[in-house]
Coordinates of C-alpha atoms and ligand atoms in Angstrom, one line a residue:
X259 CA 146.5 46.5 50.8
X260 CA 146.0 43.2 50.4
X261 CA 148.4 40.3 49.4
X262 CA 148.1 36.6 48.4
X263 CA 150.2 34.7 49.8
X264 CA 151.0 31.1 48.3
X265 CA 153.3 27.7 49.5
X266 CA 153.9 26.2 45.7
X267 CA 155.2 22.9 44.1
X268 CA 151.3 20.8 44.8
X269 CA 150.1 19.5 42.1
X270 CA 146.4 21.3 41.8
X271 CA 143.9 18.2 41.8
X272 CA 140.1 18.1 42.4
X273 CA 136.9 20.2 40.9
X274 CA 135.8 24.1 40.5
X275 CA 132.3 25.5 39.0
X276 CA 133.8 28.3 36.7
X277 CA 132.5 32.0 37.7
X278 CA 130.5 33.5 34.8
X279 CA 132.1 35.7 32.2
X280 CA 133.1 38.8 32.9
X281 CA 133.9 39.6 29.1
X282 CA 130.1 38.6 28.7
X283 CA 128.8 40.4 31.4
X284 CA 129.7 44.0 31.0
X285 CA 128.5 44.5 27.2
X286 CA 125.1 42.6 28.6
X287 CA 125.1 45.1 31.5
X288 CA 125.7 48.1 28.6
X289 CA 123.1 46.7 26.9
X290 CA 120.5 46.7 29.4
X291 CA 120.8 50.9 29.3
X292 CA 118.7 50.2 25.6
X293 CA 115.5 49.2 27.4
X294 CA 113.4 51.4 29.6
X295 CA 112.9 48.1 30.8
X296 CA 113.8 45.4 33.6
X297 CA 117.2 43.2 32.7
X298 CA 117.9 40.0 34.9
X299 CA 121.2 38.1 34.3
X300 CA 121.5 34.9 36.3
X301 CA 125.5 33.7 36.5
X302 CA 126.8 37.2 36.6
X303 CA 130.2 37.2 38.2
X304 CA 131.0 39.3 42.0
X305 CA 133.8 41.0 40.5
X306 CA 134.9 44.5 40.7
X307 CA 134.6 45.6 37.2
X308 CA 130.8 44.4 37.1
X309 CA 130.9 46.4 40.6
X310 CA 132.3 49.2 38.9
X311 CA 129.8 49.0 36.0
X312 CA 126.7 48.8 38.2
X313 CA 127.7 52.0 39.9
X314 CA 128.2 53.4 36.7
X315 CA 124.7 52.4 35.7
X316 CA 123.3 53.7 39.1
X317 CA 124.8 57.5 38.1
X318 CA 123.0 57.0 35.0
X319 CA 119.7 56.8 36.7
X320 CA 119.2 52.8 36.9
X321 CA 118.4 50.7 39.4
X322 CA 121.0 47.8 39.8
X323 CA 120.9 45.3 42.5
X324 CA 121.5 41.5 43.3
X325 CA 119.0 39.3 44.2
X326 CA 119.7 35.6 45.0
X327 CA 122.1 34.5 42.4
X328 CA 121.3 37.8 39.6
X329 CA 122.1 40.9 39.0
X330 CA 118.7 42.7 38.2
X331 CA 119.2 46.1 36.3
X332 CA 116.1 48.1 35.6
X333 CA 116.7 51.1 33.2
X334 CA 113.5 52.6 33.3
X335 CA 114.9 56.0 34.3
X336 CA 118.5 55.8 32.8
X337 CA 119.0 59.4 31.5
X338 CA 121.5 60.6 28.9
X339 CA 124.0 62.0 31.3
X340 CA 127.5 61.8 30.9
X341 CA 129.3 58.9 31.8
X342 CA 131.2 59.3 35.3
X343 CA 134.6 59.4 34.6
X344 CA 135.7 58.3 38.4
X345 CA 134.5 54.9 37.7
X346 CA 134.9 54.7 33.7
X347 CA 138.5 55.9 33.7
X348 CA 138.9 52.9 35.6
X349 CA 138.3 50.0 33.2
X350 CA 138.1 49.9 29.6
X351 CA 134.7 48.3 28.9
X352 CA 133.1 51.7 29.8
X353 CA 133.1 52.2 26.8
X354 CA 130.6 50.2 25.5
X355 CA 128.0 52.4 27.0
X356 CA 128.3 54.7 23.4
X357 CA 126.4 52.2 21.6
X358 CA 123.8 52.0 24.2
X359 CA 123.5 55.3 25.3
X360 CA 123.4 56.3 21.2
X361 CA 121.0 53.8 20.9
X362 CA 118.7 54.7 23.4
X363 CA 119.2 59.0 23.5
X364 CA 120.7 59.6 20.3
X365 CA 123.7 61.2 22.7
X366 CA 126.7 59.8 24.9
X367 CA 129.5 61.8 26.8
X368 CA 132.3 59.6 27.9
X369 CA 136.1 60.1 29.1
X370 CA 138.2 58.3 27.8
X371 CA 138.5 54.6 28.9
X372 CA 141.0 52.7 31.2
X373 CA 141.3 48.9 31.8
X374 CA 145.0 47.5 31.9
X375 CA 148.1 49.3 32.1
X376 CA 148.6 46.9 29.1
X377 CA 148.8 49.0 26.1
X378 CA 147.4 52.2 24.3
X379 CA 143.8 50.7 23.6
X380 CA 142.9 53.3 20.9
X381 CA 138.9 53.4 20.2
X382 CA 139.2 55.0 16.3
X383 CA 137.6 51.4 15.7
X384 CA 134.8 52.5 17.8
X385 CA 134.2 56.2 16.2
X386 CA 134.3 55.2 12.8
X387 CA 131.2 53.0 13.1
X388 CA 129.5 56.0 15.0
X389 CA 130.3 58.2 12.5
X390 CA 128.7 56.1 9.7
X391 CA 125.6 55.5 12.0
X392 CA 125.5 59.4 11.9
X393 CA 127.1 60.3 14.8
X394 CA 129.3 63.7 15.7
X395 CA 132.2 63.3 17.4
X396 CA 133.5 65.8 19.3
X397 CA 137.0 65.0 21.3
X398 CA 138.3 67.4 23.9
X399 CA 140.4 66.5 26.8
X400 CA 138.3 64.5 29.1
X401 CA 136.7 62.3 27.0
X402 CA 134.1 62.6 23.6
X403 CA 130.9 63.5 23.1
X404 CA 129.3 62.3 19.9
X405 CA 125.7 63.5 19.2
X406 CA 123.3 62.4 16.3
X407 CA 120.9 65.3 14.8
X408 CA 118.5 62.9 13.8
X409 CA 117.7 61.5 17.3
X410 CA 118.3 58.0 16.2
X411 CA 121.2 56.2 14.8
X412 CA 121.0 55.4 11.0
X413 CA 121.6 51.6 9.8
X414 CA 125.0 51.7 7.6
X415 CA 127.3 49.2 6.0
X416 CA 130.5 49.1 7.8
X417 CA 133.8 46.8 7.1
X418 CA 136.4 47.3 10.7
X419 CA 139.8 47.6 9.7
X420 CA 140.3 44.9 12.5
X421 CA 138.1 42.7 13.9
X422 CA 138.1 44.4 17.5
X423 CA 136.0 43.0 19.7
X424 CA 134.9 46.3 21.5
X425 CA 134.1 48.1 18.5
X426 CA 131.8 45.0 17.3
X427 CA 130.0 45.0 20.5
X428 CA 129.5 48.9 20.6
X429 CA 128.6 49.2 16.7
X430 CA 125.7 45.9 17.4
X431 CA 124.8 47.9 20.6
X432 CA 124.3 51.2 18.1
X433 CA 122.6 49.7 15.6
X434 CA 120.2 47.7 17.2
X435 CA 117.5 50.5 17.7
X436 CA 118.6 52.1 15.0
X437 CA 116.4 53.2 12.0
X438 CA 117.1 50.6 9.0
X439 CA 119.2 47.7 7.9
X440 CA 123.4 48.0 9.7
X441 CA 125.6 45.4 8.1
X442 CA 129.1 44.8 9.5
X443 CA 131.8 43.0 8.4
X444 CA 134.5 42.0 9.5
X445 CA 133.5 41.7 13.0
X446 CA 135.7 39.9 16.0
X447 CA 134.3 36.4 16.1
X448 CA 134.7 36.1 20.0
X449 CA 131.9 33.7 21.7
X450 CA 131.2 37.0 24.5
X451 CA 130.0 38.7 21.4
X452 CA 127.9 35.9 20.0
X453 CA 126.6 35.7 23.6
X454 CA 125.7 39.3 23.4
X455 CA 123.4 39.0 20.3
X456 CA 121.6 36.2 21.7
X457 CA 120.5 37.9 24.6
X458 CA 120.1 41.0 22.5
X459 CA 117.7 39.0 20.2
X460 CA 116.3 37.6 23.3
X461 CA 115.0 41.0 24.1
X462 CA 113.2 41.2 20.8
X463 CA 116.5 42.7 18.7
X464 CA 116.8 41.4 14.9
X465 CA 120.7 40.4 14.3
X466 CA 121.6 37.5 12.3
X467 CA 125.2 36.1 11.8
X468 CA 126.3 35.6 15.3
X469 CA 129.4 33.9 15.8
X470 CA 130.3 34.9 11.9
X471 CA 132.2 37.7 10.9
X472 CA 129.4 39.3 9.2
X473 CA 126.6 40.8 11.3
X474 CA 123.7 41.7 10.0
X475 CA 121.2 43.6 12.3
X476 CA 117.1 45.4 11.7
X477 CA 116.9 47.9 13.9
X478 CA 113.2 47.5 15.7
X479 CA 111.9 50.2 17.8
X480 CA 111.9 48.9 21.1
X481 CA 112.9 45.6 23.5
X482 CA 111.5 43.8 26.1
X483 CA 112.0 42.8 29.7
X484 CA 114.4 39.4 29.9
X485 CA 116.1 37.2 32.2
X486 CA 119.3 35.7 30.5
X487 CA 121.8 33.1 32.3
X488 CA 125.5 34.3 31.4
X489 CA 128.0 31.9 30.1
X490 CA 130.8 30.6 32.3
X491 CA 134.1 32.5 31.9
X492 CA 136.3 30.6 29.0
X493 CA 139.8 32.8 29.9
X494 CA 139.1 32.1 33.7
X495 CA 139.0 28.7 32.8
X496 CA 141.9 28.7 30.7
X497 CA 143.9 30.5 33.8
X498 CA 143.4 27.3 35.9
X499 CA 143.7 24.7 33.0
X500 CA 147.0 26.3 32.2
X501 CA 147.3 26.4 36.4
X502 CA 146.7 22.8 36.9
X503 CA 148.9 22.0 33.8
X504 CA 151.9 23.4 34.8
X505 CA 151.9 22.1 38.2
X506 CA 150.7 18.4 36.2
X507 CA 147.8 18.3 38.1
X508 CA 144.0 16.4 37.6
X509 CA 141.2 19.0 37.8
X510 CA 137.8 18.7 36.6
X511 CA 136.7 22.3 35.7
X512 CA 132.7 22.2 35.7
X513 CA 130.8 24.5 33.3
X514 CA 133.8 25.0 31.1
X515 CA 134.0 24.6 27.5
X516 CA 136.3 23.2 25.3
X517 CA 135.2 24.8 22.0
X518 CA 136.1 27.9 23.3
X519 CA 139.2 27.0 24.6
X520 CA 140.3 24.6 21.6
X521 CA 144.1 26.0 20.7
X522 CA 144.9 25.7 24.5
X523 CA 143.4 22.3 24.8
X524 CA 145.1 21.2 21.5
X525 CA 148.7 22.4 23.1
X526 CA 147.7 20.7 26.4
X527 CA 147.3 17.5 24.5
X528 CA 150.0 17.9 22.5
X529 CA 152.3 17.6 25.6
X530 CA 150.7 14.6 26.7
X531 CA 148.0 15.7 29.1
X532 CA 144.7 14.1 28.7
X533 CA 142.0 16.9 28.0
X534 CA 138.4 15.8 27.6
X535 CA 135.0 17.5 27.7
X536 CA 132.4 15.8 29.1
X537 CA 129.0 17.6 29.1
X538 CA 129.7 21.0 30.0
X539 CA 133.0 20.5 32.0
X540 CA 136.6 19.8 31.2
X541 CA 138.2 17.1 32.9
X542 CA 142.6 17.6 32.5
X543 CA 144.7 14.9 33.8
X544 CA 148.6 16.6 33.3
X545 CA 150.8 14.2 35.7
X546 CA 152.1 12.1 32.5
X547 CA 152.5 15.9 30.4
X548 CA 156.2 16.7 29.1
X549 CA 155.8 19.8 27.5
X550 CA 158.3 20.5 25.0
X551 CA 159.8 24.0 23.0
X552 CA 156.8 25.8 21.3
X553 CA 155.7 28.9 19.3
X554 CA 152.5 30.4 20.5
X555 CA 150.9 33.9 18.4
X556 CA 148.0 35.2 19.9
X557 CA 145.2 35.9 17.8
X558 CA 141.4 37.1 17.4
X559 CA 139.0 34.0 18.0
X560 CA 139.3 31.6 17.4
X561 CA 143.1 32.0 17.4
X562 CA 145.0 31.8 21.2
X563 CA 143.3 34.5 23.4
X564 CA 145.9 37.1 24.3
X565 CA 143.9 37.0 27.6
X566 CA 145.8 33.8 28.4
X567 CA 149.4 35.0 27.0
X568 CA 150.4 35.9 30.4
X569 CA 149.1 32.0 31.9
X570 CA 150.6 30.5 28.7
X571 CA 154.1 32.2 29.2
X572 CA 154.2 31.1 33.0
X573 CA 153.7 27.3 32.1
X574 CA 156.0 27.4 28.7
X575 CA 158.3 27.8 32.0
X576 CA 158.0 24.6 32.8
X577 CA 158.7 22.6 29.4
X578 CA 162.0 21.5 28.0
X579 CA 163.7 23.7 25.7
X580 CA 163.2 27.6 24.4
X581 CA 159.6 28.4 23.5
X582 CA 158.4 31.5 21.7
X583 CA 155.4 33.5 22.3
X584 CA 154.6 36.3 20.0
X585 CA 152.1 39.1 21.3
X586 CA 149.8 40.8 18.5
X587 CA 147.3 43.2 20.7
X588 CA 148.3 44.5 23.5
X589 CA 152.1 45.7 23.6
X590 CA 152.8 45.8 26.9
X591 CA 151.6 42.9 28.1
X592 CA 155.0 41.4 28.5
X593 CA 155.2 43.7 31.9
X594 CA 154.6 40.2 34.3
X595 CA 158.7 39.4 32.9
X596 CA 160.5 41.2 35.5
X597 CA 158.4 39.9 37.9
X598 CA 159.2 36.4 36.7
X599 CA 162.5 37.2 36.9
X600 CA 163.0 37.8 40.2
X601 CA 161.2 34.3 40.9
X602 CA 164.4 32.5 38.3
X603 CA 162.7 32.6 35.3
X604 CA 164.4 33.1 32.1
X605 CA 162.4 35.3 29.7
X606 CA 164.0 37.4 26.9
X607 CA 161.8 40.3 25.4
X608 CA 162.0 41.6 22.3
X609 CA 159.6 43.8 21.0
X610 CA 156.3 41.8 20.7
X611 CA 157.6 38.2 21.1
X612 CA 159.1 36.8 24.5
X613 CA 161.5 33.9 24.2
X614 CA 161.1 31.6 27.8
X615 CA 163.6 28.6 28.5
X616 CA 162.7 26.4 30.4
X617 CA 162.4 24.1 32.6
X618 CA 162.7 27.0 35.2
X619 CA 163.3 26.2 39.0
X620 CA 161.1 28.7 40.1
X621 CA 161.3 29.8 44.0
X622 CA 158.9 32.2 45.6
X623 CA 159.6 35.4 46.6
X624 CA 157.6 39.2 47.0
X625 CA 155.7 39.9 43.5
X626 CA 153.7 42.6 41.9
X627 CA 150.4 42.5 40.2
X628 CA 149.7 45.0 37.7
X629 CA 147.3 43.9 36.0
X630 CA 144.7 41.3 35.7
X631 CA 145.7 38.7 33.6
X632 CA 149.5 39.1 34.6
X633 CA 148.4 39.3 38.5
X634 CA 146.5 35.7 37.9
X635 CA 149.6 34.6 36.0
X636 CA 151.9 35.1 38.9
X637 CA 149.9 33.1 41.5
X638 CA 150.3 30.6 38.8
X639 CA 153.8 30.8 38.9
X640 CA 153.2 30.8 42.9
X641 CA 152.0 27.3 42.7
X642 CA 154.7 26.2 40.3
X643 CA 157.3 27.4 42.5
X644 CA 159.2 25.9 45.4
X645 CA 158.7 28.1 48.9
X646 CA 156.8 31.0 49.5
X647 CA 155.5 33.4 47.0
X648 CA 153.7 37.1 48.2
X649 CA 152.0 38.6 45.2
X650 CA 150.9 42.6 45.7
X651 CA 148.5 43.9 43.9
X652 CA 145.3 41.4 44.5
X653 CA 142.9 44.4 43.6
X654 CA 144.2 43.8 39.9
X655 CA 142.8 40.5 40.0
X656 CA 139.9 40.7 42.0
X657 CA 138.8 43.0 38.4
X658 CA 138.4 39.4 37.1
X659 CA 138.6 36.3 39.1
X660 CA 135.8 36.2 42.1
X661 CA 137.7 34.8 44.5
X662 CA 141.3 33.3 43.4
X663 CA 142.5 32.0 46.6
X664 CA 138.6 29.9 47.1
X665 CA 139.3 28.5 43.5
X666 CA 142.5 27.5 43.9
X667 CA 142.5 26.5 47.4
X668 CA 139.2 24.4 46.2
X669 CA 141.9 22.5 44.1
X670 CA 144.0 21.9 46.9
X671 CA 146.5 24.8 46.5
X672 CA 148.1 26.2 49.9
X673 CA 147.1 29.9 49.4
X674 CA 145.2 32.7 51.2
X675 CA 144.8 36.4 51.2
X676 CA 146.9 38.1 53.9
Ligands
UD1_708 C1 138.4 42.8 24.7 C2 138.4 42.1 26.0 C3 139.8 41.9 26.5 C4 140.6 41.2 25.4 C5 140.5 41.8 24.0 C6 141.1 41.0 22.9 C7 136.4 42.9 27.1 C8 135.7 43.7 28.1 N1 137.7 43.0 27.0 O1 139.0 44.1 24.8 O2 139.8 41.2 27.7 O3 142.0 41.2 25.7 O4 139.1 42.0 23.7 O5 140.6 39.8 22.8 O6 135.7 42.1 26.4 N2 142.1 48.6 18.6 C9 142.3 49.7 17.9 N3 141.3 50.6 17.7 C10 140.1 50.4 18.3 C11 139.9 49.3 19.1 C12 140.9 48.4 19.2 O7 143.4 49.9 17.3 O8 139.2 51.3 18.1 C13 143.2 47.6 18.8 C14 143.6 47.5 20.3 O9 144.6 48.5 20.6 C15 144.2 46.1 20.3 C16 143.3 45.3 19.4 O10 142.7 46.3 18.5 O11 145.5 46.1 19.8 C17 142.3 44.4 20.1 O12 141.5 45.2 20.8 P1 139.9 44.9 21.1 O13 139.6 43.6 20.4 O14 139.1 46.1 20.8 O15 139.9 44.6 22.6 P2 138.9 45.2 23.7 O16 137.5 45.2 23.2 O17 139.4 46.4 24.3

């Protein structure tokens, strides 16, 4: 079992190319199952949950491999089979494969998802659409199998109850072969969904609105073969932004984009750090910051990602004063705490919101990862810290961030996996 292994208090200075989005990636990788058909994606990040969805797609009957720089995924012979549950049970984005697999077969057998030990992650969102398309559930056990007697899904109107951004991405993956006219409102605004309908329309799909909270999508009968280059990864960049902030560091982050990070940037500059995009990179200059006492709520997009609560909460530990941060998703995502703890910080729970004082004299010591975003969280805190931090638990990360130690070591951090 792997550990990394970090020597903190160095300020993180120089540049990084951003990895490509993994939140982007696997709903494009669920969507290639649509076409009997040949998908290339360019910018596709080496990460274990793409791993995990390409072997996923294999047991499906697809052919998935890299060649230079893409991931190619040919579909041709995908078959309706049910979806392994020794790989899906392992991350939550499994799921997405309803919407292709109803698209495509009018059938999909799943178990139910995993992903992060970070909450209960209910999929109701997800069923009610498929019901209106015309789907029938059927829950056991293991997982659901939801069947439509007309072969094909049926265009609906459908309002979420929230704007999840799973459920959007399976109910635009449903309806895009479906037979008629599917209008949904209320959808999650996130730029990994917008991403996902252009490639979709790319491959010869009909959906208007994206980036709105209104979709509105034709179903057509078939799609084509595409190549589509995947957009750079907005929370991975916000994990070293937030990284090289909290150790007031100068990075230039290269394919990163500021619209997609724009409440982080505005808190950034609001404790004095210079934040500028230039082209498609961000360049952050933190050595004059003083961050001060602040209330953070995360919130759908374009609201603070709850992706980056973890980051945030690890440099509110450096600023002056008692800082709030109030959690609205995921419930138990205030697990990385106790870990913080035991490096001297002071973080108070209770319920959803955390209360961090700070400025925290944080000294390394052993840590555990537990999941992804806390795991990358606490080698933040590494850096941050005097001495020598050991985090366990790497394989948590590696779901998400290629390589941590190359990034971070690229931006002059001390750090390696031991
Ligand atoms: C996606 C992201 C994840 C991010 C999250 C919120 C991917 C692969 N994952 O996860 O990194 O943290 O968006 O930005 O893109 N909910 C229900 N019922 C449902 C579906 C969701 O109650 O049927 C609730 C969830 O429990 C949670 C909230 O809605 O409290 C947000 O979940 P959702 O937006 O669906 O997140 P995911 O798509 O799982």
């Amino acid at each position: 079992m792997s550990r990394i292994w970090i020597r903190g208090n160095v300020p993180l200075c120089g540049e990084l190319t951003i990895q490509g989005s993994k939140n982007a990636a696997l709903p494009l990788m669920a969507a290639a199952v649509l076409h009997p058909g040949k998908t290339v994606l360019w910018n596709c990040p080496r990460i274990l949950d793409v791993e995990c969805m390409s072997s996923i797609l294999r047991e499906l009957g697809c052919t998935v491999f890299r060649e230079g720089g893409a991931l190619v995924i040919d579909a041709s012979r995908a078959e309706d089979l049910p979806v392994p549950a020794r790989y899906a049970t392992r991350f939550r984005a499994s799921v997405l494969l309803t919407g292709s697999l109803l698209g495509r077969f009018g059938r999909a057998c799943l178990p139910y998802p995993g992903g992060c030990t970070i909450g209960t992650r209910p999929i109701d969102l997800h069923l009610q659409i498929f019901r209106k398309m015309g789907a029938l559930p059927q829950t056991g056990r293991e997982g659901i199998c939801l069947q439509i007697p007309q072969g094909r899904p049926a265009g609906c109107t459908a309002a979420l109850e929230f704007p999840s951004v799973g459920a959007t991405e399976n109910a635009v993956l449903g309806a895009v072969l479906a037979q008629g006219v599917t209008v949904l409102k209320n959808c999650a605004r996130e730029p990994e969904i917008t991403e996902l309908c252009r490639f979709l329309n790319e491959k010869g799909a009909r959906i208007e609105g994206a980036g709105g909270s209104v979709l509105t999508i034709t179903g057509v009968d078939s799609l084509r073969d595409s190549e589509y280059e995947l957009m750079s990864d907005r929370i991975v960049a916000g994990t070293y932004l937030l990284a090289a902030a909290g150790t007031r560091g100068q990075v230039t982050l290269h394919g990163a984009q500021e619209e997609t990070l724009r409440p982080l940037a505005d808190i950034l500059r609001g404790d004095g750090a210079s934040v500028r995009a230039v082209g498609k990179r961000i360049i952050l200059d933190a050595s004059g910051a003083h961050p001060g006492e602040r209330f953070v709520r995360t919130e759908p997009y374009p609201g603070f990602p709850t992706d980056l609560q973890s980051q945030i909460l690890v440099y509110l530990l450096t600023a002056s004063g008692a800082s709030r941060v109030e959690e609205t998703m995921f419930e138990s995502r205030f697990q990385i705490a106790a870990e913080l703890a035991k490096m001297g910080a002071d973080i108070e729970i209770e319920n959803n919101c955390a209360v961090v004082r700070g400025p925290a004299a944080l000294k390394g010591t052993a840590v555990a990862a537990r999941e992804l975003r806390g795991g990358a969280a606490l080698a933040a805190a590494g850096l941050i810290a005097g001495g020598e931090t050991a985090i366990s638990g790497s394989r948590f990360i590696k779901r998400g961030y290629e390589d941590i130690c190359r990034d971070l070591a690229a931006l002059g951090a001390d750090i390696r996996e031991i």
